[in-house]
Short mmCIF file of C-alpha atoms in Angstrom, two decimals:
data_model
loop_
_atom_site.label_atom_id
_atom_site.label_comp_id
_atom_site.label_asym_id
_atom_site.label_seq_id
_atom_site.Cartn_x
_atom_site.Cartn_y
_atom_site.Cartn_z
CA MET A 1 0.00 0.00 0.00
CA LYS A 2 1.30 3.40 -0.91
CA ALA A 3 0.16 6.50 0.94
CA LYS A 4 -0.74 9.44 -1.27
CA LEU A 5 1.62 12.35 -0.64
CA ALA A 6 -0.25 15.58 0.08
CA LYS A 7 0.67 18.38 -2.33
CA ALA A 8 1.47 21.43 -0.25
CA THR A 9 2.66 24.96 -0.94
CA ASN A 10 3.59 27.13 2.07
CA GLY A 11 2.40 24.20 4.19
CA VAL A 12 -1.12 24.58 2.77
CA ASN A 13 -2.63 21.28 1.60
CA ILE A 14 -3.68 22.24 -1.92
CA ASP A 15 -5.93 19.21 -2.49
CA ARG A 16 -7.93 19.92 0.67
CA MET A 17 -8.12 23.61 -0.24
CA LYS A 18 -9.59 22.71 -3.63
CA GLU A 19 -12.05 20.31 -2.00
CA THR A 20 -13.16 23.07 0.36
CA ILE A 21 -13.64 25.54 -2.50
CA ASP A 22 -15.64 22.98 -4.51
CA ALA A 23 -17.77 22.05 -1.51
CA VAL A 24 -18.65 25.69 -0.68
CA LYS A 25 -19.29 26.41 -4.37
CA ALA A 26 -21.74 23.50 -4.52
CA THR A 27 -23.36 24.17 -1.14
CA PRO A 28 -22.97 27.84 -0.14
CA ASP A 29 -24.29 27.18 3.39
CA LEU A 30 -21.13 25.16 4.10
CA GLY A 31 -19.25 28.47 4.03
CA LYS A 32 -21.24 29.92 6.93
CA PHE A 33 -19.14 30.09 10.09
CA LYS A 34 -19.84 31.44 13.57
CA PHE A 35 -16.85 32.12 15.84
CA ARG A 36 -17.36 32.67 19.57
CA ILE A 37 -15.54 33.55 22.78
CA ALA A 38 -16.55 33.98 26.43
CA ASN A 39 -14.78 36.74 28.38
CA GLN A 40 -14.48 37.05 32.15
CA TRP A 41 -13.38 40.23 33.92
CA VAL A 42 -10.70 39.63 36.61
CA LYS A 43 -9.92 43.09 38.03
CA CYS A 44 -9.14 46.59 36.78
CA GLY A 45 -7.85 46.19 33.19
CA GLU A 46 -7.37 42.43 33.47
CA ASN A 47 -9.71 39.93 31.84
CA ARG A 48 -9.50 36.67 29.94
CA SER A 49 -11.33 34.92 27.14
CA GLU A 50 -11.99 31.26 26.49
CA VAL A 51 -12.37 30.40 22.83
CA LEU A 52 -15.65 28.51 22.44
CA PRO A 53 -16.60 25.86 19.88
CA PHE A 54 -17.34 27.36 16.47
CA SER A 55 -19.94 26.56 13.87
CA ALA A 56 -18.65 25.53 10.44
CA GLY A 57 -21.35 25.08 7.83
CA GLY A 58 -23.82 24.06 10.53
CA THR A 59 -21.46 21.66 12.33
CA GLU A 60 -20.29 22.56 15.84
CA ILE A 61 -16.54 22.04 16.20
CA GLN A 62 -14.52 22.15 19.40
CA HIS A 63 -10.89 23.29 19.37
CA GLN A 64 -8.42 20.45 20.00
CA THR A 65 -7.11 22.03 23.21
CA PRO A 66 -8.56 24.73 25.49
CA LEU A 67 -7.52 28.14 24.18
CA THR A 68 -7.33 30.99 26.68
CA LEU A 69 -6.47 34.57 25.76
CA LEU A 70 -5.36 37.05 28.42
CA ALA A 71 -5.64 40.83 28.43
CA ASP A 72 -4.32 43.45 30.81
CA GLU A 73 -3.05 47.02 30.70
CA PRO A 74 0.52 48.16 31.41
CA ASP A 75 1.26 50.07 34.61
CA VAL A 76 1.11 53.47 32.88
CA LEU A 77 -2.52 52.62 31.98
CA LEU A 78 -3.20 51.49 35.57
CA GLY A 79 -2.99 47.74 34.97
CA THR A 80 -0.63 45.00 36.11
CA ASP A 81 0.81 44.14 32.67
CA THR A 82 0.07 40.40 32.82
CA GLY A 83 -1.00 40.30 29.17
CA ALA A 84 -1.12 42.28 25.96
CA ASN A 85 -3.72 45.03 26.03
CA PRO A 86 -6.82 45.08 23.80
CA VAL A 87 -5.35 47.32 21.12
CA GLU A 88 -2.19 45.17 20.96
CA HIS A 89 -4.44 42.12 20.51
CA LEU A 90 -6.11 44.00 17.67
CA LEU A 91 -2.73 44.41 15.94
CA HIS A 92 -2.08 40.68 16.38
CA ALA A 93 -5.49 39.83 14.89
CA LEU A 94 -4.63 42.02 11.90
CA ALA A 95 -1.06 40.70 11.47
CA SER A 96 -2.10 37.07 11.72
CA CYS A 97 -5.06 37.49 9.36
CA VAL A 98 -3.18 39.41 6.66
CA THR A 99 -0.31 36.89 6.87
CA THR A 100 -2.54 33.79 6.71
CA SER A 101 -4.68 35.25 3.93
CA MET A 102 -1.55 36.00 1.92
CA ILE A 103 -0.08 32.53 2.55
CA TYR A 104 -3.27 30.69 1.54
CA HIS A 105 -3.93 32.76 -1.57
CA ALA A 106 -0.26 32.59 -2.56
CA ALA A 107 -0.46 28.78 -2.25
CA ALA A 108 -3.57 28.74 -4.46
CA ARG A 109 -1.54 30.64 -7.10
CA GLY A 110 1.49 28.36 -6.71
CA ILE A 111 3.67 31.09 -5.16
CA ALA A 112 5.94 29.60 -2.48
CA VAL A 113 7.58 31.82 0.14
CA GLU A 114 10.29 30.93 2.65
CA GLN A 115 9.88 33.50 5.39
CA VAL A 116 7.33 36.16 6.23
CA GLN A 117 7.78 38.68 9.00
CA SER A 118 5.89 41.85 9.71
CA THR A 119 5.92 44.74 12.13
CA LEU A 120 2.80 46.70 12.95
CA GLU A 121 2.35 50.05 14.63
CA GLY A 122 -0.83 51.87 15.56
CA ASP A 123 -1.26 55.45 16.79
CA LEU A 124 -3.65 56.12 19.61
CA ASP A 125 -4.46 59.44 21.26
CA LEU A 126 -5.63 58.89 24.83
CA ARG A 127 -7.61 62.16 24.74
CA GLY A 128 -10.28 60.26 22.85
CA PHE A 129 -10.69 57.58 25.50
CA LEU A 130 -10.52 60.16 28.30
CA ASP A 131 -13.19 62.33 26.65
CA LEU A 132 -10.86 65.35 26.68
CA ALA A 133 -11.18 66.34 23.02
CA PRO A 134 -14.37 65.75 21.01
CA GLU A 135 -12.52 65.88 17.68
CA VAL A 136 -10.14 63.05 18.65
CA ARG A 137 -11.35 59.56 17.81
CA ARG A 138 -11.13 56.94 20.53
CA CYS A 139 -9.70 54.36 18.15
CA TYR A 140 -6.43 54.00 16.34
CA GLN A 141 -5.78 57.07 14.20
CA GLY A 142 -3.93 54.84 11.75
CA ILE A 143 -2.15 51.47 11.51
CA ARG A 144 0.94 50.61 9.47
CA MET A 145 1.93 47.03 8.61
CA LYS A 146 5.33 46.39 7.04
CA LEU A 147 5.83 42.93 5.56
CA SER A 148 9.24 41.47 4.93
CA ILE A 149 9.16 38.47 2.59
CA LYS A 150 11.89 36.00 1.70
CA GLY A 151 11.50 33.66 -1.23
CA ASP A 152 12.37 32.94 -4.82
CA VAL A 153 9.77 35.31 -6.25
CA THR A 154 9.87 37.89 -9.02
CA ASP A 155 9.29 41.59 -8.31
CA GLU A 156 5.82 41.22 -9.80
CA GLN A 157 5.06 38.29 -7.48
CA LEU A 158 6.32 40.34 -4.52
CA ARG A 159 3.86 43.12 -5.39
CA GLU A 160 1.11 40.53 -5.79
CA LEU A 161 1.93 39.00 -2.39
CA ALA A 162 1.79 42.44 -0.79
CA SER A 163 -1.71 42.96 -2.16
CA LEU A 164 -3.15 39.48 -1.44
CA GLY A 165 -3.26 39.84 2.35
CA ALA A 166 -5.09 43.13 2.34
CA LYS A 167 -7.38 41.97 -0.47
CA TYR A 168 -8.59 38.78 1.20
CA SER A 169 -8.09 39.23 4.95
CA PRO A 170 -11.37 39.26 6.92
CA VAL A 171 -9.76 41.27 9.75
CA TYR A 172 -8.31 43.85 7.34
CA ASP A 173 -11.74 44.18 5.75
CA THR A 174 -13.40 44.52 9.17
CA LEU A 175 -10.95 47.18 10.36
CA THR A 176 -10.85 49.29 7.23
CA LYS A 177 -14.53 49.20 6.28
CA GLY A 178 -16.26 48.64 9.63
CA VAL A 179 -18.83 46.13 10.79
CA ALA A 180 -22.04 46.25 12.83
CA VAL A 181 -21.45 45.38 16.51
CA GLU A 182 -24.42 44.96 18.86
CA VAL A 183 -23.70 45.28 22.58
CA SER A 184 -26.38 44.33 25.12
CA ALA A 185 -26.26 43.87 28.90
CA GLU A 186 -28.30 41.97 31.44
CA ARG A 187 -28.09 41.61 35.20
CA SER A 188 -26.69 38.32 36.49
CA ALA A 189 -27.68 36.77 39.81
CA MET B 1 4.70 55.96 59.31
CA LYS B 2 1.35 55.24 57.74
CA ALA B 3 1.06 54.23 54.10
CA LYS B 4 -1.65 56.00 52.17
CA LEU B 5 -4.32 53.54 51.11
CA ALA B 6 -5.08 53.79 47.40
CA LYS B 7 -8.73 54.55 46.70
CA ALA B 8 -9.91 52.01 44.19
CA THR B 9 -13.20 51.19 42.47
CA ASN B 10 -13.32 48.00 40.38
CA GLY B 11 -9.61 47.68 41.15
CA VAL B 12 -8.93 50.97 39.32
CA ASN B 13 -6.70 53.36 41.30
CA ILE B 14 -8.84 56.50 41.18
CA ASP B 15 -6.10 58.88 42.31
CA ARG B 16 -3.75 57.73 39.55
CA MET B 17 -6.58 57.91 37.03
CA LYS B 18 -7.24 61.55 37.99
CA GLU B 19 -3.52 62.33 37.81
CA THR B 20 -3.41 60.84 34.29
CA ILE B 21 -6.42 62.86 33.16
CA ASP B 22 -4.93 66.08 34.59
CA ALA B 23 -1.54 65.39 33.02
CA VAL B 24 -2.99 64.75 29.54
CA LYS B 25 -5.28 67.78 29.90
CA ALA B 26 -2.27 69.99 30.69
CA THR B 27 0.06 68.39 28.10
CA PRO B 28 -1.94 66.79 25.26
CA ASP B 29 1.18 65.14 23.78
CA LEU B 30 1.34 62.91 26.86
CA GLY B 31 -1.79 61.20 25.51
CA LYS B 32 -0.08 60.08 22.30
CA PHE B 33 0.63 56.35 22.31
CA LYS B 34 2.10 54.00 19.72
CA PHE B 35 1.50 50.27 20.17
CA ARG B 36 3.54 47.75 18.21
CA ILE B 37 3.94 44.04 17.51
CA ALA B 38 6.25 41.91 15.37
CA ASN B 39 4.73 38.87 13.67
CA GLN B 40 6.53 35.81 12.34
CA TRP B 41 4.96 33.25 10.01
CA VAL B 42 5.57 29.63 11.08
CA LYS B 43 3.76 27.48 8.47
CA CYS B 44 0.37 27.31 6.76
CA GLY B 45 -2.07 29.21 9.03
CA GLU B 46 0.30 29.31 12.00
CA ASN B 47 2.15 32.46 13.05
CA ARG B 48 3.08 34.27 16.24
CA SER B 49 3.49 37.84 17.45
CA GLU B 50 5.83 39.35 20.00
CA VAL B 51 4.43 42.46 21.66
CA LEU B 52 7.07 45.20 21.28
CA PRO B 53 7.79 48.15 23.58
CA PHE B 54 5.20 50.91 23.20
CA SER B 55 5.50 54.67 23.18
CA ALA B 56 3.53 56.53 25.87
CA GLY B 57 3.66 60.31 25.55
CA GLY B 58 7.08 60.08 23.95
CA THR B 59 8.52 57.60 26.47
CA GLU B 60 9.40 54.09 25.28
CA ILE B 61 8.10 51.48 27.71
CA GLN B 62 8.89 47.77 27.69
CA HIS B 63 6.34 45.25 28.97
CA GLN B 64 7.32 43.64 32.28
CA THR B 65 7.51 40.15 30.78
CA PRO B 66 7.78 38.94 27.16
CA LEU B 67 4.29 38.68 25.67
CA THR B 68 3.80 36.22 22.81
CA LEU B 69 0.51 35.75 20.97
CA LEU B 70 -0.11 32.65 18.87
CA ALA B 71 -2.41 32.19 15.91
CA ASP B 72 -3.41 29.14 13.91
CA GLU B 73 -6.42 27.81 12.03
CA PRO B 74 -8.50 24.78 13.00
CA ASP B 75 -8.27 21.61 10.93
CA VAL B 76 -11.40 22.41 8.91
CA LEU B 77 -9.59 25.58 7.76
CA LEU B 78 -6.44 23.55 6.96
CA GLY B 79 -4.45 24.50 10.09
CA THR B 80 -3.16 22.54 13.08
CA ASP B 81 -5.31 24.32 15.72
CA THR B 82 -2.43 25.30 18.02
CA GLY B 83 -3.93 28.72 18.74
CA ALA B 84 -7.03 30.86 18.28
CA ASN B 85 -7.48 32.04 14.71
CA PRO B 86 -7.27 35.70 13.65
CA VAL B 87 -11.01 36.37 13.76
CA GLU B 88 -11.26 34.78 17.22
CA HIS B 89 -8.42 37.08 18.33
CA LEU B 90 -10.46 39.96 16.95
CA LEU B 91 -13.40 38.97 19.19
CA HIS B 92 -11.04 38.84 22.19
CA ALA B 93 -9.67 42.31 21.35
CA LEU B 94 -13.24 43.61 21.25
CA ALA B 95 -14.40 41.83 24.43
CA SER B 96 -11.38 42.93 26.45
CA CYS B 97 -11.57 46.52 25.24
CA VAL B 98 -15.30 46.99 25.81
CA THR B 99 -14.95 45.38 29.26
CA THR B 100 -11.93 47.46 30.33
CA SER B 101 -13.44 50.67 28.95
CA MET B 102 -16.63 50.01 30.89
CA ILE B 103 -14.74 49.15 34.10
CA TYR B 104 -12.55 52.30 33.96
CA HIS B 105 -15.36 54.68 33.11
CA ALA B 106 -17.65 53.07 35.69
CA ALA B 107 -14.89 53.57 38.29
CA ALA B 108 -14.62 57.25 37.29
CA ARG B 109 -18.37 57.57 37.96
CA GLY B 110 -18.16 55.69 41.26
CA ILE B 111 -20.09 52.67 39.96
CA ALA B 112 -18.72 49.44 41.46
CA VAL B 113 -19.44 46.07 39.89
CA GLU B 114 -18.76 42.59 41.24
CA GLN B 115 -18.63 40.40 38.16
CA VAL B 116 -18.62 41.01 34.43
CA GLN B 117 -18.88 38.24 31.87
CA SER B 118 -19.59 38.41 28.19
CA THR B 119 -20.09 36.13 25.24
CA LEU B 120 -19.36 37.22 21.71
CA GLU B 121 -20.34 35.72 18.39
CA GLY B 122 -19.42 36.80 14.88
CA ASP B 123 -20.82 35.57 11.56
CA LEU B 124 -18.44 34.93 8.71
CA ASP B 125 -19.24 33.67 5.23
CA LEU B 126 -16.24 31.87 3.74
CA ARG B 127 -17.47 32.67 0.22
CA GLY B 128 -15.99 36.15 0.72
CA PHE B 129 -12.51 34.87 1.56
CA LEU B 130 -12.66 32.26 -1.21
CA ASP B 131 -13.71 34.85 -3.81
CA LEU B 132 -16.81 32.82 -4.70
CA ALA B 133 -19.40 35.57 -4.37
CA PRO B 134 -18.61 39.24 -5.09
CA GLU B 135 -21.54 40.48 -2.98
CA VAL B 136 -20.32 38.69 0.17
CA ARG B 137 -17.93 40.70 2.33
CA ARG B 138 -14.74 38.95 3.47
CA CYS B 139 -15.15 40.24 7.01
CA TYR B 140 -17.58 39.49 9.81
CA GLN B 141 -21.13 40.15 8.64
CA GLY B 142 -22.01 41.15 12.19
CA ILE B 143 -20.84 40.72 15.80
CA ARG B 144 -22.98 40.36 18.92
CA MET B 145 -21.64 40.94 22.44
CA LYS B 146 -23.81 39.99 25.42
CA LEU B 147 -22.66 41.35 28.77
CA SER B 148 -23.76 39.84 32.04
CA ILE B 149 -23.12 42.13 35.02
CA LYS B 150 -23.38 41.40 38.73
CA GLY B 151 -23.38 44.24 41.24
CA ASP B 152 -25.42 46.44 43.51
CA VAL B 153 -26.48 48.78 40.72
CA THR B 154 -29.81 50.38 39.81
CA ASP B 155 -31.52 49.61 36.50
CA GLU B 156 -30.43 53.04 35.28
CA GLN B 157 -26.81 52.30 36.20
CA LEU B 158 -27.05 48.95 34.40
CA ARG B 159 -28.15 50.73 31.24
CA GLU B 160 -25.34 53.25 31.70
CA LEU B 161 -22.80 50.45 32.14
CA ALA B 162 -24.03 48.78 28.96
CA SER B 163 -23.43 51.99 27.02
CA LEU B 164 -20.05 52.97 28.54
CA GLY B 165 -18.04 50.18 26.93
CA ALA B 166 -19.27 50.82 23.42
CA LYS B 167 -19.01 54.59 23.92
CA TYR B 168 -15.37 54.67 25.01
CA SER B 169 -13.75 51.48 23.68
CA PRO B 170 -11.01 52.14 21.10
CA VAL B 171 -11.47 48.67 19.57
CA TYR B 172 -15.26 49.09 19.31
CA ASP B 173 -14.71 52.45 17.63
CA THR B 174 -12.13 50.92 15.26
CA LEU B 175 -14.38 48.01 14.30
CA THR B 176 -17.61 49.93 13.86
CA LYS B 177 -16.27 53.02 12.10
CA GLY B 178 -13.13 51.76 10.39
CA VAL B 179 -9.56 52.99 10.37
CA ALA B 180 -6.87 53.53 7.75
CA VAL B 181 -4.48 50.57 7.46
CA GLU B 182 -1.37 50.82 5.25
CA VAL B 183 0.22 47.54 4.16
CA SER B 184 3.62 47.55 2.46
CA ALA B 185 6.05 44.75 1.58
CA GLU B 186 9.75 44.50 0.92
CA ARG B 187 12.03 41.64 0.03
CA SER B 188 14.23 40.30 2.83
CA ALA B 189 17.64 38.75 2.29
#
C-alpha cells in the first residue's frame, strides 16, 4: 500500500483547499461560520477569554485544546501588565489574518515563500478615551503594517503577495470598512 | 509611618486615574501612544506575534515580561489548531476593550461592579474569503456581544454600564467606524 503524498505549498494542503472551495461552491451554506468567545473580567484592566466551539457550515466544532487569551493594561494605563492590552491584541489579529490570507492565496496561485515577517504600529491618542477632546477619535488614528518576505519570487510576485493579504483578509476588511457590533447587557444573579 | 491607602473602584486606582487625566489635559502630547507588535509566520495558518515596547507620551516602555501571541487555524480551515485564529483574536480584542473601557469609566463615575462576563459571536461567510461571491464581504457580517453584570447597581446604572463600553472602547470604535491601514512589503535577504 502506498500513501498518497499531500501536495502542499507554504504548508497549505492544496488538495484539501480545492475540496473546500468545490464544496462551498456546490453548497454555499457550508461556508457559513460562527466564531465565539466567552470573556471574564478579573480586576481593573485584566480579563481573559476562552475560545468557544465554532460553527462551520452548521457543524459545531470544538478546538483540540482549550484556548485561553489574556488581556491586561501596562502600569502606565493602571494595569498589572500580565497580558497584551486590547489594542495590541487588535494588531495581532490584523497581522495574523493578513499573513494567513496572503499565505493561503499565494499557495492557491502556486507562489511559495520561505519566510514572512511583519511589524505593525498603531497610533492612539488617549484624549479620545478620556473624553478630553471631542474631535479626537477613541480608536487607532492609523495602523501601518510592514511585511518582509523571503523567497524565490519575481518583483511582480512580490507586489502581488503584498496585495493578497489586504485583499482577502477578513480582519483587514473589518478594520478598514467597519462592521455592525451589537452590545447588550443583562443583570446576572 | 502610615502608608496611604489607594482609593480604588473595580480595582482601578482612582487617584492615579485623575492624575493621568490632569496630566494629559495639561500636556496633550502625553496622551499620544504608539502600540507595536512583530509577527513571524511559522507554516500554513500558523504564526506568532511578539508584543514590542510601546511609546507613551514620547517615552518608550517595555512590557514587564515577554508577551507572545499565537495564531493558527483549525483543521477544517487547513491548520493545526495550536492557537485561536485571527477572527477569534479579533473577538477577544473587542471583548477585552469593551470590558476594560466600561470598568474604567464606571470607576470614574463611582459605579462598582462585582462580576462582568460576556459572550461574543461573529458571523463569517467563507465565500468572501474564497472569492466565490462578489456580494459577500470577506469580514464578519455582524458581531454580537452579550454582557452579564453582577453588582449592587440600579436599572439606570445597568443601562449606563451597557453603554459605557461601546461609547469609550477604542477597539469598538475601530471596528464599527473603520480605520486607515497601510500595508507595504519588501524583500528580505
